[in-house]
Amino acid sequence: MPNFRISRRAALSSTAALAASAALPRFAIAQAKPLKVGLMLPYSGTFAQLGENITIAIEMYLAEKGGKLGGREIQLVKLDDESKPELGPQNADRMIKRDNVDVLIGTVHSGVQMAIHKAVTESGTLCIVPNAGAVAVTRNLCAKNVFRASFSNWQPAYGMGVALGKRGVKKAAWMTWDYAAGAESGEGFKQGFEANGGQVVQVLTLKFPETNFQPLLAQVPGLGVDAVGAFFAGGGAINFVKDYAAAGLKVPLVGSGFLTEGVLGPQGAAAEGIETALHYGDGLENPRNTSFRAAFKSRAGRDADVYAVQGYDSAQLLGIGLEAVKGNLDNEAALHKAMREARIDSPRGPISFSKSQEVVQNIYLRKASGGLNKVTGVAVENLADPGTGCKLSS
Ligand code: PHB
């Protein structure tokens, strides 16, 4: 039962606060209130660790800034979206209408992102996407209040396709979960690969978040391909990489970098030698990355990964916006402009934003070796998502 009794001291201090506020302009009162930032992320299921790393990195950035952005104290409100698209609309309503969040940072799963997009755009709540790559969010359904600090599903897989094609590989198959992120990564892979002389001859899928990969793996020897590209992530990626190795296939496995990101420990020897493309990797030498990794490790007790980077950059992006408007979210045009024009010193290297409010970034080639996704080169420099169908003007 909630306790509605107010102590005499609290009553006195709220009376004093009221008296004082009578003399303050409206904005000063609003500014004195903490800014509520909703974190709608998976804290359970196959993507739980992704949501946790995003959260830890956001909290880390806030701590570095003394708990304030743009002069406003930040209050975090967390909700486990369970990576379940069917719960998306009600969870978004809960955050926006019941918890009255001023800003929403979410989410990880593309299907959930699509399921909350209507509530986000209709309410106009500032939304920063810290992972989910659903392309529509920064293409045909782009919106002025929606920014993405991570990637579009198309980007990393496109980079992998380009690298593979340039190397002279001719035929490949794509394996993934049957949902937006898998299909859109597959599209990126196909475009990059086929523009460079390759051909995707088969796409094999299973339902999200299932992990019975045997029926797919059994088909590989009969496909006549020189490579298998894949999108899996989190817990599912651990199982897939292990099962792929156990199947003893001669065909090299490549992928969107999520395949081996943050999961090399449990994948063990099975991951050795797997090549992937992603907007982050191990051994990236820049001062921001070095200090970020050290701080994350001491806070989380584990190494940073791309999800941590994306959480950190989501918070950095919010910080830039709030700084520009001195914490006043009502100054929408200035807020959005500052965020669109942001140049962020990210642990992944410098990033900027496209007209559709999507990250422009390097896609690195990596090779899994001794528990690290070692950067071996740049697959595509400063890659922007095509942003097809987005009509935002800057
Ligand atoms: C997505 O659903 O968009 C998604 C999920 C996990 C990842 C990457 C993309 O690692």
Coordinates of N, CA, C and O in Angstrom, one line a residue, residues 36 79 89-102 104 118-120 122-125:
K36 N 13.1 13.2 -16.4 CA 12.9 11.7 -16.3 C 13.3 11.1 -17.6 O 12.7 11.4 -18.7
L79 N 12.5 -0.2 -17.5 CA 11.4 -1.1 -17.8 C 12.0 -2.3 -18.6 O 12.7 -2.0 -19.6
P89 N 3.6 -1.8 -27.5 CA 2.7 -0.7 -27.3 C 2.3 -0.4 -25.9 O 2.3 0.8 -25.5
Q90 N 1.9 -1.4 -25.1 CA 1.5 -1.2 -23.7 C 2.7 -0.7 -22.9 O 2.6 0.2 -22.0
N91 N 3.9 -1.2 -23.2 CA 5.1 -0.8 -22.4 C 5.4 0.7 -22.7 O 5.8 1.5 -21.8
A92 N 5.3 1.0 -24.0 CA 5.6 2.4 -24.4 C 4.6 3.4 -23.7 O 4.9 4.4 -23.2
D93 N 3.3 3.0 -23.7 CA 2.3 3.8 -23.1 C 2.6 4.0 -21.6 O 2.4 5.0 -21.0
R94 N 3.0 2.9 -21.0 CA 3.3 2.9 -19.6 C 4.4 3.9 -19.3 O 4.3 4.8 -18.4
M95 N 5.5 3.9 -20.1 CA 6.6 4.9 -19.9 C 6.1 6.3 -20.2 O 6.4 7.2 -19.4
I96 N 5.4 6.5 -21.3 CA 5.1 7.8 -21.8 C 4.0 8.4 -21.0 O 4.0 9.6 -20.6
K97 N 2.9 7.6 -20.8 CA 1.7 8.2 -20.2 C 1.6 8.0 -18.7 O 1.2 8.9 -18.0
R98 N 2.1 6.9 -18.2 CA 2.0 6.7 -16.8 C 3.2 7.2 -16.0 O 3.1 8.0 -15.1
D99 N 4.4 6.9 -16.5 CA 5.6 7.3 -15.8 C 6.0 8.7 -16.3 O 6.9 9.4 -15.7
N100 N 5.3 9.2 -17.3 CA 5.6 10.6 -17.8 C 7.0 10.9 -18.1 O 7.6 11.9 -17.7
V101 N 7.7 9.9 -18.8 CA 9.1 10.2 -19.0 C 9.3 11.4 -20.0 O 8.4 11.6 -20.9
D102 N 10.3 12.1 -19.8 CA 10.6 13.3 -20.7 C 11.4 12.8 -22.0 O 11.3 13.4 -23.0
L104 N 12.9 9.0 -23.9 CA 12.9 7.5 -23.9 C 14.1 7.0 -24.6 O 14.4 7.4 -25.7
K118 N 4.9 4.1 -33.2 CA 3.7 4.9 -33.3 C 3.5 5.8 -32.0 O 3.3 7.0 -32.1
A119 N 3.6 5.1 -30.9 CA 3.5 5.8 -29.6 C 4.5 6.9 -29.4 O 4.2 8.0 -29.0
V120 N 5.7 6.6 -29.9 CA 6.8 7.6 -29.8 C 6.6 8.8 -30.7 O 6.7 9.9 -30.3
E122 N 3.7 9.8 -32.1 CA 2.5 10.5 -31.8 C 2.6 11.4 -30.6 O 2.1 12.5 -30.5
S123 N 3.4 10.9 -29.6 CA 3.5 11.7 -28.4 C 4.6 12.8 -28.6 O 4.6 13.7 -27.8
G124 N 5.5 12.6 -29.5 CA 6.6 13.5 -29.7 C 7.7 13.4 -28.7 O 8.6 14.3 -28.7
T125 N 7.6 12.4 -27.9 CA 8.7 12.2 -26.8 C 10.0 12.0 -27.5 O 10.1 11.2 -28.4

